[in-house]
Coordinates of C-alpha atoms and ligand atoms in Angstrom, one line a residue:
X187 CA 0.0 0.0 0.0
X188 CA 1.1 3.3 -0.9
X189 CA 1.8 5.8 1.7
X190 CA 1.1 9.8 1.6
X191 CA 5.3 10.2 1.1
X192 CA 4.4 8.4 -2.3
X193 CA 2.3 10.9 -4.1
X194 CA 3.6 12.5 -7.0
X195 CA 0.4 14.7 -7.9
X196 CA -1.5 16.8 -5.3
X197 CA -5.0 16.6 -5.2
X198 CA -7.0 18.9 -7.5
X199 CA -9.5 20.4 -5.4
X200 CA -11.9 21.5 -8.0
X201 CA -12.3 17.5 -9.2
X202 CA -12.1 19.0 -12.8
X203 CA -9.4 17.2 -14.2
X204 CA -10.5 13.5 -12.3
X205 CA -12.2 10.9 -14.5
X206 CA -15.3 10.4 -12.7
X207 CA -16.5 7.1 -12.0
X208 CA -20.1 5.5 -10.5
X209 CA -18.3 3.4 -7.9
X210 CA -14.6 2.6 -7.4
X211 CA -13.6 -0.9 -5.7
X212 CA -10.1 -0.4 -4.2
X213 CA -8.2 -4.1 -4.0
X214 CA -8.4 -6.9 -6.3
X215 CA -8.7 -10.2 -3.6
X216 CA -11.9 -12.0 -3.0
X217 CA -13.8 -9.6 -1.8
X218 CA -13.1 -6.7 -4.2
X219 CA -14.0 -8.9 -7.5
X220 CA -17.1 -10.5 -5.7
X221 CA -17.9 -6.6 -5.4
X222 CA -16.9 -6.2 -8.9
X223 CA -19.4 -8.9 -10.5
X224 CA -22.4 -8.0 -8.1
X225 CA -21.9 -4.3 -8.6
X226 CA -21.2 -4.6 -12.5
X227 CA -24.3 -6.8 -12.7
X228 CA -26.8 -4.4 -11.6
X229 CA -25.1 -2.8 -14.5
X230 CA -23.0 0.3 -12.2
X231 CA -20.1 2.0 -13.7
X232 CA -17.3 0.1 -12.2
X233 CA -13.9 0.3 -11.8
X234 CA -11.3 -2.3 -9.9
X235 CA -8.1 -0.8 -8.9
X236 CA -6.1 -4.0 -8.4
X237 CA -3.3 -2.4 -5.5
X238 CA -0.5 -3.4 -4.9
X239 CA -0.8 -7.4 -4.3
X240 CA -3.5 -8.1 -7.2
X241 CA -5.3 -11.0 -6.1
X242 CA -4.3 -10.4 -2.6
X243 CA -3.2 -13.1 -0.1
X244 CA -5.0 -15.5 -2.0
X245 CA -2.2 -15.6 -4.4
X246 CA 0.8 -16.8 -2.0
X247 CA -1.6 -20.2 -1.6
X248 CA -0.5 -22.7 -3.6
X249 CA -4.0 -25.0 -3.4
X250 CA -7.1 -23.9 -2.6
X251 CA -9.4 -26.8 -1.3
X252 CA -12.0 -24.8 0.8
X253 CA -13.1 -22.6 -2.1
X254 CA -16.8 -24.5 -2.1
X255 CA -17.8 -25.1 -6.0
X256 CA -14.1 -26.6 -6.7
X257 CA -14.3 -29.9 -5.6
X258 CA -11.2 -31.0 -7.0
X259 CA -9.1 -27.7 -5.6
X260 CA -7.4 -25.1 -7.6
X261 CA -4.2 -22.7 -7.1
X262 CA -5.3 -19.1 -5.8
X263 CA -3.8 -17.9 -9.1
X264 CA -6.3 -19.3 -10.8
X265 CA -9.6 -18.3 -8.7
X266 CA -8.8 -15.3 -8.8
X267 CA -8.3 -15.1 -12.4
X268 CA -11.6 -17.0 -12.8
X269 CA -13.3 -14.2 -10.3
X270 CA -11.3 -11.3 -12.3
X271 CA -12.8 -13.2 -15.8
X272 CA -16.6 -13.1 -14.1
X273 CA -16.4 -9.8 -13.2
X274 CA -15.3 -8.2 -16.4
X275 CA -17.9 -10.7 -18.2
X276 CA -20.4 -8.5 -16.8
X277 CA -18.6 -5.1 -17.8
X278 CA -16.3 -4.2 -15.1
X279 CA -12.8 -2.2 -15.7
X280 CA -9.8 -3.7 -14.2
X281 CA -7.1 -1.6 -14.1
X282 CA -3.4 -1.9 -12.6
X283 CA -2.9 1.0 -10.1
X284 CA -2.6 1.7 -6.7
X285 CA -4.2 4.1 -4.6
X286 CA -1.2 6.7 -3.6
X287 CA -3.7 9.5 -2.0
X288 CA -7.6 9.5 -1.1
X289 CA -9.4 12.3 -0.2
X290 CA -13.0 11.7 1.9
X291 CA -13.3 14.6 3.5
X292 CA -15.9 15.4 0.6
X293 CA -18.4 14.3 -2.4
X294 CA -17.1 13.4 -4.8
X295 CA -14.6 11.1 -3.5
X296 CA -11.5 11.6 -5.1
X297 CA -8.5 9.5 -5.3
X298 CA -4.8 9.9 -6.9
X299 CA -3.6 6.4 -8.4
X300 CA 0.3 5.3 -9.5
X301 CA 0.8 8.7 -8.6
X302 CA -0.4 10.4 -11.9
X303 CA -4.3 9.8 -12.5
X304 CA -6.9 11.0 -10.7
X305 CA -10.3 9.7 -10.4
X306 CA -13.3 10.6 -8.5
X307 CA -16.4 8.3 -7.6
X308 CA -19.5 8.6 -6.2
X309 CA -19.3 5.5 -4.0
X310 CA -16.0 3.7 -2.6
X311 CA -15.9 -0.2 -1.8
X312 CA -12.8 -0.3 0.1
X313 CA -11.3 -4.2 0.0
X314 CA -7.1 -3.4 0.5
X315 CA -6.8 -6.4 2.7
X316 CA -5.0 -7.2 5.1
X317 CA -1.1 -8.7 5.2
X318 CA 0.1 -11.5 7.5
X319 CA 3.1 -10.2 9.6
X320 CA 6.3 -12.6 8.8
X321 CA 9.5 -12.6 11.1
X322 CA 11.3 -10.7 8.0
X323 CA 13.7 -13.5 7.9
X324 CA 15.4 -14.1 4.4
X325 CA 14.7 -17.6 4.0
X326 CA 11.2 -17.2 5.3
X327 CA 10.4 -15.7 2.1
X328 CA 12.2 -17.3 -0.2
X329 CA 10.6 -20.9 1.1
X330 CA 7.1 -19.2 1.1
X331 CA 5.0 -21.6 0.0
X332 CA 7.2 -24.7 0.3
X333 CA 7.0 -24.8 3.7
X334 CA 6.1 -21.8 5.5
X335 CA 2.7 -20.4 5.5
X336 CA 0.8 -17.8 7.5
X337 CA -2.5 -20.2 7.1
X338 CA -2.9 -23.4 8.7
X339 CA -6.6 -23.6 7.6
X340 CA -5.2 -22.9 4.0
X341 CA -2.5 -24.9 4.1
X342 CA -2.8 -27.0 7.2
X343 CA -4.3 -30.2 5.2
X344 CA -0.4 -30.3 3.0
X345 CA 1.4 -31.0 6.0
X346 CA 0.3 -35.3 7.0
X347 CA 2.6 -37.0 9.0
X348 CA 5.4 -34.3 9.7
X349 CA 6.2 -32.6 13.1
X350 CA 5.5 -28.8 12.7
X351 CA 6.0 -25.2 14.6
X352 CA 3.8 -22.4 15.2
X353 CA 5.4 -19.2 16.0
X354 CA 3.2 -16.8 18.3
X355 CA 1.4 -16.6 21.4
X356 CA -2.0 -15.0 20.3
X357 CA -5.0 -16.4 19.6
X358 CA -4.2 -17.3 16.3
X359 CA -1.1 -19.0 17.0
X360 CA -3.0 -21.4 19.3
X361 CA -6.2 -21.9 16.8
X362 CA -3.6 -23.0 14.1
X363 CA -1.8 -25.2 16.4
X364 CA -4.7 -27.0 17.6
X365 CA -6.1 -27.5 14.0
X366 CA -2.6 -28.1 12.7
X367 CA -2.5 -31.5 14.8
X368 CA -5.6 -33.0 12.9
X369 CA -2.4 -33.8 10.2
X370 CA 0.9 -33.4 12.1
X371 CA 2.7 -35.7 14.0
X372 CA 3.1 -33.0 16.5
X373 CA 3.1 -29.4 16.8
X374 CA 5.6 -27.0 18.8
X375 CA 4.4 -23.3 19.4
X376 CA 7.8 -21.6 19.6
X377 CA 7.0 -18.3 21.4
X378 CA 9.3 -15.3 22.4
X379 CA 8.1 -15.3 26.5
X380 CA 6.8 -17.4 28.9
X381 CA 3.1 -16.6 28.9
X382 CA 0.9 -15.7 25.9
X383 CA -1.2 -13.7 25.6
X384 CA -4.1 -15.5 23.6
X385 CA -7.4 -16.7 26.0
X386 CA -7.2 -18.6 28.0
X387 CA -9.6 -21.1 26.7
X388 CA -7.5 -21.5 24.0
X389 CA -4.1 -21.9 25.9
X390 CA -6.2 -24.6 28.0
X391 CA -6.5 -26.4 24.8
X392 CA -3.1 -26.2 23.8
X393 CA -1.5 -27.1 27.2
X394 CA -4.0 -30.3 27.2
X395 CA -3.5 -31.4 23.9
X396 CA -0.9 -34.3 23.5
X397 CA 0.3 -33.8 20.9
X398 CA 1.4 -30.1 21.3
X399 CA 4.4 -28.5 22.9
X400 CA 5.2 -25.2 24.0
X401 CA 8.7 -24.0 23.5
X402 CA 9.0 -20.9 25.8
X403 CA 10.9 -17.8 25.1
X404 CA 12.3 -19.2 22.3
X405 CA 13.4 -16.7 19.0
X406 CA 13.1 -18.1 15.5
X407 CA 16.8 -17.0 14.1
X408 CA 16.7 -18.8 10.4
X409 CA 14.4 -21.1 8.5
X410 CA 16.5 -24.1 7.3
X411 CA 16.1 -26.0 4.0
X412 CA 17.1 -25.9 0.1
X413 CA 14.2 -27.0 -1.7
X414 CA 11.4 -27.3 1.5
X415 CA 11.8 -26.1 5.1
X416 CA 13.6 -28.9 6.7
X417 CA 14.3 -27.5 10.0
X418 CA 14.4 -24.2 12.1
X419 CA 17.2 -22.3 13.9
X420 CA 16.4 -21.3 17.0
X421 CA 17.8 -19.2 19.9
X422 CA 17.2 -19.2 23.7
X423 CA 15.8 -15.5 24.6
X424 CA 17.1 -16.1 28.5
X425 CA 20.4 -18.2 28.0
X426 CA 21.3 -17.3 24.1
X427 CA 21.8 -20.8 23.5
X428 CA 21.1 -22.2 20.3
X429 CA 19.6 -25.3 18.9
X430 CA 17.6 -26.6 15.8
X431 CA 14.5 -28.4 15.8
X432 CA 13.6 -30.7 12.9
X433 CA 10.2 -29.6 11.1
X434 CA 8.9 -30.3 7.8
X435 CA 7.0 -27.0 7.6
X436 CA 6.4 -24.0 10.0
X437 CA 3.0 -21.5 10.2
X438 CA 4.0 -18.0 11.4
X439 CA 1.3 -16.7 13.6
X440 CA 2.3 -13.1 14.8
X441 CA -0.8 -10.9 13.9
X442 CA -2.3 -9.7 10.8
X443 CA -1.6 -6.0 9.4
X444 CA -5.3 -4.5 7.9
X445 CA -4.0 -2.3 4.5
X446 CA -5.5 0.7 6.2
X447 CA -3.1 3.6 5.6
X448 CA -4.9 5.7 3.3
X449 CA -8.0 5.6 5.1
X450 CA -6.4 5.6 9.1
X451 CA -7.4 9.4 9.4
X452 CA -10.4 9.9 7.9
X453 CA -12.4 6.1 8.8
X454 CA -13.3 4.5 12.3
X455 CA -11.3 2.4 12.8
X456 CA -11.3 -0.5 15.5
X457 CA -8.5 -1.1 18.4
X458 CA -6.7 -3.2 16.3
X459 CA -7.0 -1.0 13.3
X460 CA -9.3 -3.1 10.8
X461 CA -12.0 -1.1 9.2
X462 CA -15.1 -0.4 11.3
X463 CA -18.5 -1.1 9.1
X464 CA -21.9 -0.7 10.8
X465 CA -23.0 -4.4 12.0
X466 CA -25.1 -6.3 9.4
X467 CA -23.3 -4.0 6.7
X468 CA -20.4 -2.9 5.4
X469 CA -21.0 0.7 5.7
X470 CA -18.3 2.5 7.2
X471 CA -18.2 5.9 9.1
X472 CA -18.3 7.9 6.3
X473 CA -21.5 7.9 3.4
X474 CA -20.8 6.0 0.2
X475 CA -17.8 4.3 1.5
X476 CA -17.8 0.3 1.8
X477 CA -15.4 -2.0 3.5
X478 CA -15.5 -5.4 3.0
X479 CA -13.1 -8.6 3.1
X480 CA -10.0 -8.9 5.9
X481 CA -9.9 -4.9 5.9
X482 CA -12.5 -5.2 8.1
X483 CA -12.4 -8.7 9.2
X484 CA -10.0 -10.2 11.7
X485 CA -11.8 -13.0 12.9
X486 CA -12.5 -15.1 10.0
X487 CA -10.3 -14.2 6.9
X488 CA -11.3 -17.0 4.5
X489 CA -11.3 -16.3 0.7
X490 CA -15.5 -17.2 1.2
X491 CA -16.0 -15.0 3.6
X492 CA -14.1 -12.2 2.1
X493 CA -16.7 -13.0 -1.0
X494 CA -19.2 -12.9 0.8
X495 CA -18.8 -9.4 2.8
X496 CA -17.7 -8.5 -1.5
X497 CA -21.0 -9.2 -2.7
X498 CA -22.7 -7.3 0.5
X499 CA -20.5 -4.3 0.2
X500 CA -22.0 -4.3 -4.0
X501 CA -25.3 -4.7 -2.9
X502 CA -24.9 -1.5 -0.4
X503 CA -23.2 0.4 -2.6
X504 CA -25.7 0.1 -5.0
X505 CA -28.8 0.8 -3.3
X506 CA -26.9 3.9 -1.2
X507 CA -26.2 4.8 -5.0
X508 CA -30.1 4.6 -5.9
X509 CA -31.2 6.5 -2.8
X510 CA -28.5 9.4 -3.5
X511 CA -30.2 9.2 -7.0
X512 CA -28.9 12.8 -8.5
X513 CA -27.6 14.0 -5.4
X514 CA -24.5 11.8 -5.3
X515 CA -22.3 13.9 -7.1
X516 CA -23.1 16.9 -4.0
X517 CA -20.8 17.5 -1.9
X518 CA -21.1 15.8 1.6
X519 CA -22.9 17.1 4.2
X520 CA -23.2 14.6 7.2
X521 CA -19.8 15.6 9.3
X522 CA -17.8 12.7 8.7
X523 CA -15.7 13.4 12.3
X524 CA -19.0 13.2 13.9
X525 CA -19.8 9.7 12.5
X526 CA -16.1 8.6 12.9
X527 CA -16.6 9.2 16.9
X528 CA -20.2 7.5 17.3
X529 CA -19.0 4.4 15.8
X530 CA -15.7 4.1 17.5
X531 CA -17.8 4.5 20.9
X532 CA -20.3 2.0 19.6
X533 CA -17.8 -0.3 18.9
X534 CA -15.6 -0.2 22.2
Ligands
NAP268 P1 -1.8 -11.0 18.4 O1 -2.9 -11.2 19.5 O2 -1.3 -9.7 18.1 O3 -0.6 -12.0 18.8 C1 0.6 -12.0 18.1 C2 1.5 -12.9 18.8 O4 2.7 -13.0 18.0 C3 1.9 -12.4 20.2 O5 2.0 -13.5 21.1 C4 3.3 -11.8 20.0 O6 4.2 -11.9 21.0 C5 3.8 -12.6 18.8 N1 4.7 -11.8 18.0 C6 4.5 -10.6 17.4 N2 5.6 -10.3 16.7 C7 6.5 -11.2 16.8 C8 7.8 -11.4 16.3 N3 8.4 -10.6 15.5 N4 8.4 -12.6 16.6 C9 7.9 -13.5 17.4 N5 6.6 -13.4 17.9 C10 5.9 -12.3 17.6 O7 -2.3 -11.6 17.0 P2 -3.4 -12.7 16.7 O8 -3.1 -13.9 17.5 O9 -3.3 -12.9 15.2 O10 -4.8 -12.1 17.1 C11 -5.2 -10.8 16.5 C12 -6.5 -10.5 17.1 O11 -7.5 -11.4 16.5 C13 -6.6 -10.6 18.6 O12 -7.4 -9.6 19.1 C14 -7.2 -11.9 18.8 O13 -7.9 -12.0 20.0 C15 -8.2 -12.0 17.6 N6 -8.4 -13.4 17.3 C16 -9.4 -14.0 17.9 C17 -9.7 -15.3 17.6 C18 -10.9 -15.9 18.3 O14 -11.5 -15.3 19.1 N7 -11.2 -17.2 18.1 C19 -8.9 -16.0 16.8 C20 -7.8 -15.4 16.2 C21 -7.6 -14.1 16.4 P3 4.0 -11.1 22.4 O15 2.9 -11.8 23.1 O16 5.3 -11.3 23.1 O17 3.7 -9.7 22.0

């Protein structure tokens, strides 16, 4: 995601020189091109704006066996090529380009992309996603994928019959650790202290569960293997000694980053900064602008329910776009600060 140190062009604040569009979807995963083929359907000018990571997090998953309608799996390449191909079946415009400045603070919306083109919408459908944090290691990357994954319920069923580590003390760390032992041999959650801090229902589960062990205040240093992760180099945070445990693959569980940077001023945001839509909805604080997918989802983040929120936040957009009727091309007048504050209190 670009950040406001990126733009090359300011803002025109008359709108004159913007290409003005019905709606603009920002992000090109699940949700967004779900969005795209509802909102293109009931026949809306529509523009995708792919970002940064087009196809989002979908695309580091090799196989895709949750997706329901594929029964024999497929690569998250190739949904989301199949989603991109629905979409623009139906007349929606998918263009490369990421968002470098957007400007809410009034009607229409207006937004700079790559930098150099500015377009303004009447409606927003913000789906930027959300990135899994990684330990930054050098081999972690480069055996993404063969090995290491941020998503045991993606990539969980890969790994039969191998030991495996989790790395992380949050919830997440112990939900993929207990569903990671339906195919490993065992599972160790490797975390920095000695307590964590996920609930303690779920630590219960981990402690009691046989064939999971905890492997306190422990640092990952490297990921070890050629061709697959074959093992892990780890440190001792108290002593500084080193050892290596033996895994076939490891699931790095340290939090989830919601692409929220252009939009951290001007939206409601929640505590731990995803996207705040009105429940049953994916309106957001401000009129005419949709979230949908992980932006504003950090409990379930599958590439169904990401769809699912997609096709909501089309079906919203549309009909806010059918009340507005003429008057969505007026500037705004609900304060959007005012709104921003009653759904941050709602929400704590
Ligand atoms: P989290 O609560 O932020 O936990 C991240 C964990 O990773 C922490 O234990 C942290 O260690 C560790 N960590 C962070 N950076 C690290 C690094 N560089 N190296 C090693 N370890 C590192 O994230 P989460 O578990 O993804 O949960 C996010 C939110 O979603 C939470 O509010 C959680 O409750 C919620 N969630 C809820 C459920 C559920 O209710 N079923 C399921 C999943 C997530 P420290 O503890 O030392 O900081």
């Amino acid at each position: 995601m670009a950040t406001p140190e990126n733009r090359t062009i300011a803002l025109d604040p008359t709108g004159e020189r913007a290409e003005h569009r019905k709606l603009v979807i920002v992000g090109s995963g699940p949700a967004g091109f779900t969005a795209a083929l509802y909102a293109a359907r009931a026949e809306l000018d529509v523009l995708v704006l792919r970002g940064p990571e087009p196809g989002g997090q979908l695309t580091l998953t090799p196989d895709i066996e949750n997706y329901p309608g594929f029964p024999d799996g497929l690569t998250g390449f190739e949904l989301m090529d199949k989603m991109e191909a629905q979409a623009k079946r139906f007349g929606a415009e998918v263009r490369y380009g990421e968002v470098s400045d957007l400007d809410l603070t009034r009607r229409p919306y207006r937004m700079v992309v790559d930098g150099e083109t500015e377009i303004s919408a009447d409606a927003v459908i913000l789906s930027t996603g959300a990135s899994a944090r990684y330990l930054g290691l050098a081999n972690e990357r480069r055996l993404l994928g063969k090995g290491v994954s941020a998503c045991a319920t993606c990539d969980g069923a890969f790994f039969r019959d191998v030991e495996l580590a989790v790395v992380g003390g949050g919830d997440t760390a112990m939900e993929e650790a207990l569903f990671l032992t339906r195919f490993a041999t065992k599972v160790t959650v490797i975390h920095r202290r000695d307590e964590f801090r996920a609930s303690k229902i779920l630590q219960q589960r981990v402690f009691a569960h046989p064939k999971i062990e905890v492997l306190w205040n422990h640092r990952v240093e490297d990921i070890l293997g050629e061709e697959r992760v074959d093992g892990l180099a780890l440190e001792d945070t108290q002593t500084g000694s080193k050892q290596q445990l033996p895994v076939g693959g490891v699931f790095i569980a340290i939090g989830h980053q919601p692409n929220t940077n252009l939009v951290r001023d001007t939206l409601a945001l929640d505590a731990a900064g995803y996207l705040l839509t009105e429940p049953g909805s994916t309106r957001t604080s401000l009129p005419g602008v949709f979230a949908c997918g992980d932006v504003q989802d950090s409990i379930y983040r599958q590439a169904i329910t990401a769809a699912g929120t997609g096709a909501m936040a089309a079906l919203d957009a549309e009909r806010w776009l059918a009340e507005q009727g003429a008057e969505a091309n007026q500037e705004t007048t609900e304060p959007a600060i005012g709104r921003l504050e009653e759904m941050a209190v709602s929400a704590a």
